[in-house]
mmCIF file of C-alpha atoms in Angstrom:
data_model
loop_
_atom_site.group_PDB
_atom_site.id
_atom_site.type_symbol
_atom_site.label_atom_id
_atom_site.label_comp_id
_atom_site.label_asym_id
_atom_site.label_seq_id
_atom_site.Cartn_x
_atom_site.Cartn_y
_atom_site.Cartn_z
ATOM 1 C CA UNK A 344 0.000 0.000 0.000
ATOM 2 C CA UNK A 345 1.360 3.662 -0.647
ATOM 3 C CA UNK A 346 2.432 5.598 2.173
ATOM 4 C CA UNK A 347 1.928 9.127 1.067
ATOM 5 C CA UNK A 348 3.875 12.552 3.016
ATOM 6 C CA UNK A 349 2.266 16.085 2.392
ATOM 7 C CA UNK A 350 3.712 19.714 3.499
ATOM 8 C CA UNK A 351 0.770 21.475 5.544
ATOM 9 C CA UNK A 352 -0.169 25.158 5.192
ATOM 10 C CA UNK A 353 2.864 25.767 7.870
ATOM 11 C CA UNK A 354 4.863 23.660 5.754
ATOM 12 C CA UNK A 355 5.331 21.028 7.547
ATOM 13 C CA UNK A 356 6.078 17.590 7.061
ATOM 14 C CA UNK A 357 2.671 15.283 7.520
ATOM 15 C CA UNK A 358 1.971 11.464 6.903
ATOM 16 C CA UNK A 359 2.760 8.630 6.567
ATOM 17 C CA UNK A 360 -0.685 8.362 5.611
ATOM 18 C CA UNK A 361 -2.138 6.336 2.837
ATOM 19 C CA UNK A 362 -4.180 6.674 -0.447
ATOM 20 C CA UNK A 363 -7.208 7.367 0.603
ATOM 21 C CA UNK A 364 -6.641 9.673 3.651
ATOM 22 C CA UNK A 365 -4.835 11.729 1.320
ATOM 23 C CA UNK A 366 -7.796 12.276 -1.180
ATOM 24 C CA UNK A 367 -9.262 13.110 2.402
ATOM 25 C CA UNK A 368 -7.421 15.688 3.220
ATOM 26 C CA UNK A 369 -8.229 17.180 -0.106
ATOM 27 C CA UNK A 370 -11.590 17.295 0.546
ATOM 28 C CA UNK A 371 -11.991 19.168 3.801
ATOM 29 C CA UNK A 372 -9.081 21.806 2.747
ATOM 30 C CA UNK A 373 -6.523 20.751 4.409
ATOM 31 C CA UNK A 374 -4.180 20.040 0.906
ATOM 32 C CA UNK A 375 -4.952 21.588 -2.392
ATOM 33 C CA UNK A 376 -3.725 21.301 -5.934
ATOM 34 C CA UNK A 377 -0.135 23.231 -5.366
ATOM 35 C CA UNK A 378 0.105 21.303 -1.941
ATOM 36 C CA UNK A 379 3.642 19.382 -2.102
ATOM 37 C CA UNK A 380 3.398 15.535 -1.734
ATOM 38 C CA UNK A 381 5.947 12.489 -2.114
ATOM 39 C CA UNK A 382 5.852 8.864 -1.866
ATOM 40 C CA UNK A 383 8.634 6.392 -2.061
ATOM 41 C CA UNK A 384 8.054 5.808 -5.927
ATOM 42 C CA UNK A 385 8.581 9.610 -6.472
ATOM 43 C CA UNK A 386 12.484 11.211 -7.102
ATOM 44 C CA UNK A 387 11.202 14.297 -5.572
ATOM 45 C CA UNK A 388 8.117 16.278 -4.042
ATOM 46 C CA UNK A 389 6.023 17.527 -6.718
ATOM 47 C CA UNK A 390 1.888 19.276 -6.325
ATOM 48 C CA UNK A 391 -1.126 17.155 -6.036
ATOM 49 C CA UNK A 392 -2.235 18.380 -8.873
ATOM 50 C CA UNK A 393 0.061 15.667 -10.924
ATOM 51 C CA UNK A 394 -1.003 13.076 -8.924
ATOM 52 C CA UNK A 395 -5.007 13.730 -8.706
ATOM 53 C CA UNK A 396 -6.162 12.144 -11.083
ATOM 54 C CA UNK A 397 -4.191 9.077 -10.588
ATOM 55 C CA UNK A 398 -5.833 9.299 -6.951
ATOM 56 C CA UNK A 399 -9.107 9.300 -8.296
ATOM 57 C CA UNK A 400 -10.045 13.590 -7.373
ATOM 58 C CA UNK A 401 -12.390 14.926 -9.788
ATOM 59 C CA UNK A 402 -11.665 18.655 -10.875
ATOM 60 C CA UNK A 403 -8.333 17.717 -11.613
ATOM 61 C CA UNK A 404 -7.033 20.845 -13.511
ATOM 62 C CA UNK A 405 -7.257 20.257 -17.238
ATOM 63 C CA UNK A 406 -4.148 21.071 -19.775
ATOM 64 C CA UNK A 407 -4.493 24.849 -20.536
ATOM 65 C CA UNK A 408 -4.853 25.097 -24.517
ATOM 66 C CA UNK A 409 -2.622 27.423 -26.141
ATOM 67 C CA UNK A 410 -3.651 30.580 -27.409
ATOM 68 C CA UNK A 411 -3.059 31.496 -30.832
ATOM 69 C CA UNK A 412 0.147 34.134 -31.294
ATOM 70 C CA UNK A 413 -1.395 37.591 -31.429
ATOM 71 C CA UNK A 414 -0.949 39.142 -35.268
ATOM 72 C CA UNK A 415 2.126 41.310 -34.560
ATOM 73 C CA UNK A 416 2.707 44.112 -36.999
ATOM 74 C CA UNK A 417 6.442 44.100 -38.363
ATOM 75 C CA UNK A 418 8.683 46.075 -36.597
ATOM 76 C CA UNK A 419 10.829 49.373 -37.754
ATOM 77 C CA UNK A 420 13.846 48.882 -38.616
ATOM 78 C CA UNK A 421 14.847 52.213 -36.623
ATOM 79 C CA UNK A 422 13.937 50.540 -33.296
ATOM 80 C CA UNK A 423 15.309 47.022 -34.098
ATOM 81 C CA UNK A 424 18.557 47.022 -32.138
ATOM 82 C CA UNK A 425 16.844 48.925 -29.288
ATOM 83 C CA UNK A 426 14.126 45.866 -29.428
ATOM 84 C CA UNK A 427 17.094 43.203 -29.882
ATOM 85 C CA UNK A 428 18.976 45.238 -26.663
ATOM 86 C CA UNK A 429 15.649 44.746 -24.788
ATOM 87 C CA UNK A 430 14.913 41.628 -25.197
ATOM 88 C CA UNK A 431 18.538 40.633 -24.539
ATOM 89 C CA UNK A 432 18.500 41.952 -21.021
ATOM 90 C CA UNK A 433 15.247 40.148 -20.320
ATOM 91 C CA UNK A 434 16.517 36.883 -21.138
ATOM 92 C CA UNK A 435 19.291 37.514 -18.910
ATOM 93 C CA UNK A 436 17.228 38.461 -16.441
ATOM 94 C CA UNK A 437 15.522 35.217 -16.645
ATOM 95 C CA UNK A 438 18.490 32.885 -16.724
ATOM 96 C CA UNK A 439 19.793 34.503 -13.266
ATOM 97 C CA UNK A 440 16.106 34.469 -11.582
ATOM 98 C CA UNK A 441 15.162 30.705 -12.647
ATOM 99 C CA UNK A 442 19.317 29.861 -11.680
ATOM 100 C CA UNK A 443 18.193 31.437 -8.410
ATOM 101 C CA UNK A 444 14.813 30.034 -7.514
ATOM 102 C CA UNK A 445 16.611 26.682 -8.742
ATOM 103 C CA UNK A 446 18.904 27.095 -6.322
ATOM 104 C CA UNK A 447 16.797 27.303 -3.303
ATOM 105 C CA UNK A 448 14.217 24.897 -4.489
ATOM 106 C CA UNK A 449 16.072 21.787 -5.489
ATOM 107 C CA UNK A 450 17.766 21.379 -1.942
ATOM 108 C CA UNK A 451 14.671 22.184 -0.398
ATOM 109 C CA UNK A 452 12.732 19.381 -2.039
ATOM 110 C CA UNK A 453 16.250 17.011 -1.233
ATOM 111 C CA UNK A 454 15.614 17.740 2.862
ATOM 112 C CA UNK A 455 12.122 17.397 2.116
ATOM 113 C CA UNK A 456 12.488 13.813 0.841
ATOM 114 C CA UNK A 457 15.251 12.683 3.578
ATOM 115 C CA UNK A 458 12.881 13.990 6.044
ATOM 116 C CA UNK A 459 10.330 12.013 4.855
ATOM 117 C CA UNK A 460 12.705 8.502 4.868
ATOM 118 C CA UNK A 461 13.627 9.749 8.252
ATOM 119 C CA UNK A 462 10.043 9.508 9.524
ATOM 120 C CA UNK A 463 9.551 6.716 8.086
ATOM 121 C CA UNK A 464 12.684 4.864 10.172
ATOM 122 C CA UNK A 465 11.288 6.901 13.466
ATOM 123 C CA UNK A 466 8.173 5.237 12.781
ATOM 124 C CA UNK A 467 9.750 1.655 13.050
ATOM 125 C CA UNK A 468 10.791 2.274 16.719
ATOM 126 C CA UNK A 469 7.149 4.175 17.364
ATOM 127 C CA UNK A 470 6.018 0.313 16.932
ATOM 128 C CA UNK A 471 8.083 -1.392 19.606
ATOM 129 C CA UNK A 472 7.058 0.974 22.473
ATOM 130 C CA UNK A 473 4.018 -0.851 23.700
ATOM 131 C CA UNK A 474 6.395 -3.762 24.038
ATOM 132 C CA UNK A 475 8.584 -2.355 26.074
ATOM 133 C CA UNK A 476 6.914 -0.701 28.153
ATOM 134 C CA UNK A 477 5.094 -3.807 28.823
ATOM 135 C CA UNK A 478 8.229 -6.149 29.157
ATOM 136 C CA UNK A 479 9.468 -3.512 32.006
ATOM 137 C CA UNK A 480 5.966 -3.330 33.992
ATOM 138 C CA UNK A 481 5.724 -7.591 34.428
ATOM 139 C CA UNK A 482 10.010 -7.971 34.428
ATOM 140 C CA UNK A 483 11.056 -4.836 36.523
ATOM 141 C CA UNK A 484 13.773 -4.416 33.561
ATOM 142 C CA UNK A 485 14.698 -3.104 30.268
ATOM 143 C CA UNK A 486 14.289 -6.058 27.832
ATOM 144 C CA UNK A 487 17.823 -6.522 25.422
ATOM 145 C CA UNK A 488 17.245 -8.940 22.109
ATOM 146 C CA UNK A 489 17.242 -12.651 22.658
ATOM 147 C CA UNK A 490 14.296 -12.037 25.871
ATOM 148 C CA UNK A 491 11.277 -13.215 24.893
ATOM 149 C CA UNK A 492 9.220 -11.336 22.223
ATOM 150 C CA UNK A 493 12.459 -9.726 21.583
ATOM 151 C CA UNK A 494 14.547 -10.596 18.695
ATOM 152 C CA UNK A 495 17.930 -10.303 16.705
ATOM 153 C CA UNK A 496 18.611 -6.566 16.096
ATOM 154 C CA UNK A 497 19.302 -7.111 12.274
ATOM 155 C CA UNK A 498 15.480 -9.624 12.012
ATOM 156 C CA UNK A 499 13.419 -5.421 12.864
ATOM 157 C CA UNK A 500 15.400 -4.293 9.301
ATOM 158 C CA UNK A 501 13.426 -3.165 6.819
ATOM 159 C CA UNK A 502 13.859 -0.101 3.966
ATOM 160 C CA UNK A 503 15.056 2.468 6.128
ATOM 161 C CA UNK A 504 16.212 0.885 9.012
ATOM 162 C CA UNK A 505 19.139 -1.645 9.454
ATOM 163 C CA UNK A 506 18.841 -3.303 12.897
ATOM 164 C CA UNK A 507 17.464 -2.315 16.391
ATOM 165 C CA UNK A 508 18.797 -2.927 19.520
ATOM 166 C CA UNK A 509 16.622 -2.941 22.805
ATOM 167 C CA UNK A 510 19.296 -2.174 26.118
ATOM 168 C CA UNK A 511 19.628 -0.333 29.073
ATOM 169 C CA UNK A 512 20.927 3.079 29.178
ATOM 170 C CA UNK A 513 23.243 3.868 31.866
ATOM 171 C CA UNK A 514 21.339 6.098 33.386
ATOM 172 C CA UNK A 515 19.010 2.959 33.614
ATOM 173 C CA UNK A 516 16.263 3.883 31.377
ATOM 174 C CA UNK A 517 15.187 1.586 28.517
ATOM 175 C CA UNK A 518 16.281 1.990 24.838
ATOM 176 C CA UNK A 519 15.478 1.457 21.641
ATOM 177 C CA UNK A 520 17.991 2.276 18.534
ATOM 178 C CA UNK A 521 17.525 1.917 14.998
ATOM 179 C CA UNK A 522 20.234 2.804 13.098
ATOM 180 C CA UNK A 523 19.345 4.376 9.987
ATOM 181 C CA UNK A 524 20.691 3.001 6.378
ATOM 182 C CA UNK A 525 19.380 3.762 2.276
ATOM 183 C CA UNK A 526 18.227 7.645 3.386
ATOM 184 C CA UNK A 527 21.255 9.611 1.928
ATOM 185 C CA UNK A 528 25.083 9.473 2.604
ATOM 186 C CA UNK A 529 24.794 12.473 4.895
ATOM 187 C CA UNK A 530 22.592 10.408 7.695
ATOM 188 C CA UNK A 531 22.937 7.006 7.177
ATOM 189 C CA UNK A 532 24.666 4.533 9.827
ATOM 190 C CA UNK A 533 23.080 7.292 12.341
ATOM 191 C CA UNK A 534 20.776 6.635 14.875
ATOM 192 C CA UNK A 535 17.248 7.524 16.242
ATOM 193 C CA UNK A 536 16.447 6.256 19.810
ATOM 194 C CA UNK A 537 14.128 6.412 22.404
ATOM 195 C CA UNK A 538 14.148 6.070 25.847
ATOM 196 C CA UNK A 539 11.544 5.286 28.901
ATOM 197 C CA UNK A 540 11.828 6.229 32.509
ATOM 198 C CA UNK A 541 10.396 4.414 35.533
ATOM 199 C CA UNK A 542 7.367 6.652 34.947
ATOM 200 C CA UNK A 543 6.712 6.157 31.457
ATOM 201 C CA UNK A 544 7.737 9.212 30.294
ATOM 202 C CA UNK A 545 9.627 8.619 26.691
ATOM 203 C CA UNK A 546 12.351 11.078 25.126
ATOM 204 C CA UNK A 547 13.843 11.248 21.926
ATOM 205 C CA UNK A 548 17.323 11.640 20.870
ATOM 206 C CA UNK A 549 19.046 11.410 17.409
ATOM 207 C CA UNK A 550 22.754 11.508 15.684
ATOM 208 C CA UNK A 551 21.566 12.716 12.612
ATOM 209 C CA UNK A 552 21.258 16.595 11.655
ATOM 210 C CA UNK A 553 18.351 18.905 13.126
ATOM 211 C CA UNK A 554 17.607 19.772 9.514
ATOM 212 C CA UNK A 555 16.380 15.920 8.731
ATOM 213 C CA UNK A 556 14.393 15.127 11.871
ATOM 214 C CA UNK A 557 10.653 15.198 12.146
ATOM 215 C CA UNK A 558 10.283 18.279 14.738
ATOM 216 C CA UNK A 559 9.400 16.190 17.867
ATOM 217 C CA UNK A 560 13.110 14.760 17.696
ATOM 218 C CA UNK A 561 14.829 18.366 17.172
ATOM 219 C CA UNK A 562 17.118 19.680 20.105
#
Protein backbone atom coordinates (compact mmCIF):
# COMPACT_ATOMS: atom_id res chain seq x y z
CA UNK A 1 0.00 0.00 0.00
CA UNK A 2 1.36 3.66 -0.65
CA UNK A 3 2.43 5.60 2.17
CA UNK A 4 1.93 9.13 1.07
CA UNK A 5 3.87 12.55 3.02
CA UNK A 6 2.27 16.09 2.39
CA UNK A 7 3.71 19.71 3.50
CA UNK A 8 0.77 21.47 5.54
CA UNK A 9 -0.17 25.16 5.19
CA UNK A 10 2.86 25.77 7.87
CA UNK A 11 4.86 23.66 5.75
CA UNK A 12 5.33 21.03 7.55
CA UNK A 13 6.08 17.59 7.06
CA UNK A 14 2.67 15.28 7.52
CA UNK A 15 1.97 11.46 6.90
CA UNK A 16 2.76 8.63 6.57
CA UNK A 17 -0.69 8.36 5.61
CA UNK A 18 -2.14 6.34 2.84
CA UNK A 19 -4.18 6.67 -0.45
CA UNK A 20 -7.21 7.37 0.60
CA UNK A 21 -6.64 9.67 3.65
CA UNK A 22 -4.84 11.73 1.32
CA UNK A 23 -7.80 12.28 -1.18
CA UNK A 24 -9.26 13.11 2.40
CA UNK A 25 -7.42 15.69 3.22
CA UNK A 26 -8.23 17.18 -0.11
CA UNK A 27 -11.59 17.29 0.55
CA UNK A 28 -11.99 19.17 3.80
CA UNK A 29 -9.08 21.81 2.75
CA UNK A 30 -6.52 20.75 4.41
CA UNK A 31 -4.18 20.04 0.91
CA UNK A 32 -4.95 21.59 -2.39
CA UNK A 33 -3.72 21.30 -5.93
CA UNK A 34 -0.14 23.23 -5.37
CA UNK A 35 0.11 21.30 -1.94
CA UNK A 36 3.64 19.38 -2.10
CA UNK A 37 3.40 15.53 -1.73
CA UNK A 38 5.95 12.49 -2.11
CA UNK A 39 5.85 8.86 -1.87
CA UNK A 40 8.63 6.39 -2.06
CA UNK A 41 8.05 5.81 -5.93
CA UNK A 42 8.58 9.61 -6.47
CA UNK A 43 12.48 11.21 -7.10
CA UNK A 44 11.20 14.30 -5.57
CA UNK A 45 8.12 16.28 -4.04
CA UNK A 46 6.02 17.53 -6.72
CA UNK A 47 1.89 19.28 -6.32
CA UNK A 48 -1.13 17.15 -6.04
CA UNK A 49 -2.23 18.38 -8.87
CA UNK A 50 0.06 15.67 -10.92
CA UNK A 51 -1.00 13.08 -8.92
CA UNK A 52 -5.01 13.73 -8.71
CA UNK A 53 -6.16 12.14 -11.08
CA UNK A 54 -4.19 9.08 -10.59
CA UNK A 55 -5.83 9.30 -6.95
CA UNK A 56 -9.11 9.30 -8.30
CA UNK A 57 -10.05 13.59 -7.37
CA UNK A 58 -12.39 14.93 -9.79
CA UNK A 59 -11.66 18.66 -10.88
CA UNK A 60 -8.33 17.72 -11.61
CA UNK A 61 -7.03 20.84 -13.51
CA UNK A 62 -7.26 20.26 -17.24
CA UNK A 63 -4.15 21.07 -19.78
CA UNK A 64 -4.49 24.85 -20.54
CA UNK A 65 -4.85 25.10 -24.52
CA UNK A 66 -2.62 27.42 -26.14
CA UNK A 67 -3.65 30.58 -27.41
CA UNK A 68 -3.06 31.50 -30.83
CA UNK A 69 0.15 34.13 -31.29
CA UNK A 70 -1.39 37.59 -31.43
CA UNK A 71 -0.95 39.14 -35.27
CA UNK A 72 2.13 41.31 -34.56
CA UNK A 73 2.71 44.11 -37.00
CA UNK A 74 6.44 44.10 -38.36
CA UNK A 75 8.68 46.07 -36.60
CA UNK A 76 10.83 49.37 -37.75
CA UNK A 77 13.85 48.88 -38.62
CA UNK A 78 14.85 52.21 -36.62
CA UNK A 79 13.94 50.54 -33.30
CA UNK A 80 15.31 47.02 -34.10
CA UNK A 81 18.56 47.02 -32.14
CA UNK A 82 16.84 48.92 -29.29
CA UNK A 83 14.13 45.87 -29.43
CA UNK A 84 17.09 43.20 -29.88
CA UNK A 85 18.98 45.24 -26.66
CA UNK A 86 15.65 44.75 -24.79
CA UNK A 87 14.91 41.63 -25.20
CA UNK A 88 18.54 40.63 -24.54
CA UNK A 89 18.50 41.95 -21.02
CA UNK A 90 15.25 40.15 -20.32
CA UNK A 91 16.52 36.88 -21.14
CA UNK A 92 19.29 37.51 -18.91
CA UNK A 93 17.23 38.46 -16.44
CA UNK A 94 15.52 35.22 -16.64
CA UNK A 95 18.49 32.88 -16.72
CA UNK A 96 19.79 34.50 -13.27
CA UNK A 97 16.11 34.47 -11.58
CA UNK A 98 15.16 30.71 -12.65
CA UNK A 99 19.32 29.86 -11.68
CA UNK A 100 18.19 31.44 -8.41
CA UNK A 101 14.81 30.03 -7.51
CA UNK A 102 16.61 26.68 -8.74
CA UNK A 103 18.90 27.10 -6.32
CA UNK A 104 16.80 27.30 -3.30
CA UNK A 105 14.22 24.90 -4.49
CA UNK A 106 16.07 21.79 -5.49
CA UNK A 107 17.77 21.38 -1.94
CA UNK A 108 14.67 22.18 -0.40
CA UNK A 109 12.73 19.38 -2.04
CA UNK A 110 16.25 17.01 -1.23
CA UNK A 111 15.61 17.74 2.86
CA UNK A 112 12.12 17.40 2.12
CA UNK A 113 12.49 13.81 0.84
CA UNK A 114 15.25 12.68 3.58
CA UNK A 115 12.88 13.99 6.04
CA UNK A 116 10.33 12.01 4.86
CA UNK A 117 12.71 8.50 4.87
CA UNK A 118 13.63 9.75 8.25
CA UNK A 119 10.04 9.51 9.52
CA UNK A 120 9.55 6.72 8.09
CA UNK A 121 12.68 4.86 10.17
CA UNK A 122 11.29 6.90 13.47
CA UNK A 123 8.17 5.24 12.78
CA UNK A 124 9.75 1.66 13.05
CA UNK A 125 10.79 2.27 16.72
CA UNK A 126 7.15 4.18 17.36
CA UNK A 127 6.02 0.31 16.93
CA UNK A 128 8.08 -1.39 19.61
CA UNK A 129 7.06 0.97 22.47
CA UNK A 130 4.02 -0.85 23.70
CA UNK A 131 6.39 -3.76 24.04
CA UNK A 132 8.58 -2.36 26.07
CA UNK A 133 6.91 -0.70 28.15
CA UNK A 134 5.09 -3.81 28.82
CA UNK A 135 8.23 -6.15 29.16
CA UNK A 136 9.47 -3.51 32.01
CA UNK A 137 5.97 -3.33 33.99
CA UNK A 138 5.72 -7.59 34.43
CA UNK A 139 10.01 -7.97 34.43
CA UNK A 140 11.06 -4.84 36.52
CA UNK A 141 13.77 -4.42 33.56
CA UNK A 142 14.70 -3.10 30.27
CA UNK A 143 14.29 -6.06 27.83
CA UNK A 144 17.82 -6.52 25.42
CA UNK A 145 17.25 -8.94 22.11
CA UNK A 146 17.24 -12.65 22.66
CA UNK A 147 14.30 -12.04 25.87
CA UNK A 148 11.28 -13.22 24.89
CA UNK A 149 9.22 -11.34 22.22
CA UNK A 150 12.46 -9.73 21.58
CA UNK A 151 14.55 -10.60 18.69
CA UNK A 152 17.93 -10.30 16.70
CA UNK A 153 18.61 -6.57 16.10
CA UNK A 154 19.30 -7.11 12.27
CA UNK A 155 15.48 -9.62 12.01
CA UNK A 156 13.42 -5.42 12.86
CA UNK A 157 15.40 -4.29 9.30
CA UNK A 158 13.43 -3.16 6.82
CA UNK A 159 13.86 -0.10 3.97
CA UNK A 160 15.06 2.47 6.13
CA UNK A 161 16.21 0.88 9.01
CA UNK A 162 19.14 -1.65 9.45
CA UNK A 163 18.84 -3.30 12.90
CA UNK A 164 17.46 -2.32 16.39
CA UNK A 165 18.80 -2.93 19.52
CA UNK A 166 16.62 -2.94 22.81
CA UNK A 167 19.30 -2.17 26.12
CA UNK A 168 19.63 -0.33 29.07
CA UNK A 169 20.93 3.08 29.18
CA UNK A 170 23.24 3.87 31.87
CA UNK A 171 21.34 6.10 33.39
CA UNK A 172 19.01 2.96 33.61
CA UNK A 173 16.26 3.88 31.38
CA UNK A 174 15.19 1.59 28.52
CA UNK A 175 16.28 1.99 24.84
CA UNK A 176 15.48 1.46 21.64
CA UNK A 177 17.99 2.28 18.53
CA UNK A 178 17.52 1.92 15.00
CA UNK A 179 20.23 2.80 13.10
CA UNK A 180 19.35 4.38 9.99
CA UNK A 181 20.69 3.00 6.38
CA UNK A 182 19.38 3.76 2.28
CA UNK A 183 18.23 7.64 3.39
CA UNK A 184 21.25 9.61 1.93
CA UNK A 185 25.08 9.47 2.60
CA UNK A 186 24.79 12.47 4.90
CA UNK A 187 22.59 10.41 7.69
CA UNK A 188 22.94 7.01 7.18
CA UNK A 189 24.67 4.53 9.83
CA UNK A 190 23.08 7.29 12.34
CA UNK A 191 20.78 6.63 14.88
CA UNK A 192 17.25 7.52 16.24
CA UNK A 193 16.45 6.26 19.81
CA UNK A 194 14.13 6.41 22.40
CA UNK A 195 14.15 6.07 25.85
CA UNK A 196 11.54 5.29 28.90
CA UNK A 197 11.83 6.23 32.51
CA UNK A 198 10.40 4.41 35.53
CA UNK A 199 7.37 6.65 34.95
CA UNK A 200 6.71 6.16 31.46
CA UNK A 201 7.74 9.21 30.29
CA UNK A 202 9.63 8.62 26.69
CA UNK A 203 12.35 11.08 25.13
CA UNK A 204 13.84 11.25 21.93
CA UNK A 205 17.32 11.64 20.87
CA UNK A 206 19.05 11.41 17.41
CA UNK A 207 22.75 11.51 15.68
CA UNK A 208 21.57 12.72 12.61
CA UNK A 209 21.26 16.59 11.66
CA UNK A 210 18.35 18.91 13.13
CA UNK A 211 17.61 19.77 9.51
CA UNK A 212 16.38 15.92 8.73
CA UNK A 213 14.39 15.13 11.87
CA UNK A 214 10.65 15.20 12.15
CA UNK A 215 10.28 18.28 14.74
CA UNK A 216 9.40 16.19 17.87
CA UNK A 217 13.11 14.76 17.70
CA UNK A 218 14.83 18.37 17.17
CA UNK A 219 17.12 19.68 20.11
Amino acid sequence: MTQWYYADRQRQQQGPVASEELVAAFRRGAVDMTTLVWNEKLPNWIPFAQVAAQLGVAGAPPPVPRAAPARREPPKRSGGKTAAIIIGVLLACLLVFGGIIAAISIPAYNDYTIRAKVAGARNSLLMQRVNVAEFYLTNNRCPSNGDEGFDAPESYADNYVARIDFRSGSDKRCQIVAQVRNINARVDGGELSMQVDEHQNWTERATLPNRYLPQSMRH
